[in-house]
Amino acid sequence: RDLLSSLLGIIDSQKGFSFGFDKDSITQAFRMARGYKEISNAIYHILCDHPNNEERDYDVEQAKESIDKLRKTFEIIKH
């Protein structure tokens, strides 16, 4: 649940961005495009976080790594 909450917080932090045709908007669009891969990876591994999953520790670690990459991509400071 904490992993999902972290992921949703990162996604939510980007919802107010208003796109234009300036350099910052283009840079942000590329960040968001790169972020989709990490978002999908994190969601997959979060969904695999189940007590009966033999690879649970690996999946949790992979989800954390994807979330950390997203924080770096969007320059979000972890609290």
Coordinates of C-alpha atoms in Angstrom, one line a residue:
R1 CA 0.0 0.0 0.0
D2 CA 2.9 2.4 0.8
L3 CA 4.4 1.8 -2.7
L4 CA 1.1 2.5 -4.4
S5 CA 0.7 5.6 -2.3
S6 CA 4.2 6.8 -3.3
L7 CA 3.5 6.2 -6.9
L8 CA 0.2 8.0 -6.8
G9 CA 1.8 11.0 -5.1
I10 CA 4.4 11.3 -7.9
I11 CA 1.7 11.0 -10.6
D12 CA -0.4 13.6 -8.8
S13 CA 2.5 16.0 -8.5
Q14 CA 2.5 16.3 -12.3
K15 CA -1.2 16.8 -13.0
G16 CA -1.1 20.6 -12.8
F17 CA 1.5 21.0 -15.6
S18 CA 0.2 23.1 -18.5
F19 CA 1.8 22.2 -21.8
G20 CA 2.8 24.8 -24.4
F21 CA 5.3 25.0 -27.2
D22 CA 8.2 26.3 -25.1
K23 CA 11.4 24.5 -24.1
D24 CA 10.2 23.7 -20.6
S25 CA 7.0 22.1 -22.0
I26 CA 8.9 20.0 -24.4
T27 CA 11.4 18.9 -21.8
Q28 CA 8.5 18.0 -19.4
A29 CA 6.7 16.0 -22.2
F30 CA 9.9 13.9 -22.7
R31 CA 10.1 13.4 -18.9
M32 CA 6.5 12.2 -18.8
A33 CA 7.0 9.9 -21.8
R34 CA 10.0 8.3 -20.0
G35 CA 8.0 8.1 -16.8
Y36 CA 5.3 5.9 -18.4
K37 CA 7.7 3.0 -18.6
E38 CA 8.6 3.3 -14.9
I39 CA 4.9 3.8 -13.9
S40 CA 3.9 0.6 -15.7
N41 CA 6.9 -1.3 -14.2
A42 CA 6.0 -0.1 -10.7
I43 CA 2.4 -1.0 -11.1
Y44 CA 3.3 -4.5 -12.3
H45 CA 5.6 -5.1 -9.4
I46 CA 3.2 -3.6 -6.9
L47 CA 0.5 -6.0 -8.1
C48 CA 2.9 -8.9 -7.6
D49 CA 3.4 -7.9 -3.9
H50 CA 1.4 -10.9 -2.6
P51 CA 2.3 -13.2 0.3
N52 CA 2.1 -16.3 -1.9
N53 CA 4.5 -14.8 -4.4
E54 CA 7.9 -16.6 -4.2
E55 CA 9.5 -13.5 -5.9
R56 CA 7.9 -11.0 -3.5
D57 CA 11.1 -9.4 -2.3
Y58 CA 12.3 -9.0 -5.8
D59 CA 9.0 -7.5 -6.9
V60 CA 9.0 -5.0 -4.0
E61 CA 12.6 -4.0 -4.7
Q62 CA 11.8 -3.5 -8.4
A63 CA 8.7 -1.3 -7.6
K64 CA 10.9 0.8 -5.2
E65 CA 13.5 1.2 -7.9
S66 CA 10.9 2.4 -10.4
I67 CA 9.4 4.8 -8.0
D68 CA 12.9 6.2 -7.2
K69 CA 13.6 6.7 -10.9
L70 CA 10.3 8.6 -11.2
R71 CA 11.2 10.8 -8.3
K72 CA 14.5 11.6 -10.0
T73 CA 12.9 12.1 -13.4
F74 CA 10.5 14.6 -12.0
E75 CA 12.9 16.0 -9.4
I76 CA 10.7 15.2 -6.5
I77 CA 12.3 15.2 -3.0
K78 CA 11.5 12.2 -0.9
H79 CA 10.0 13.3 2.5

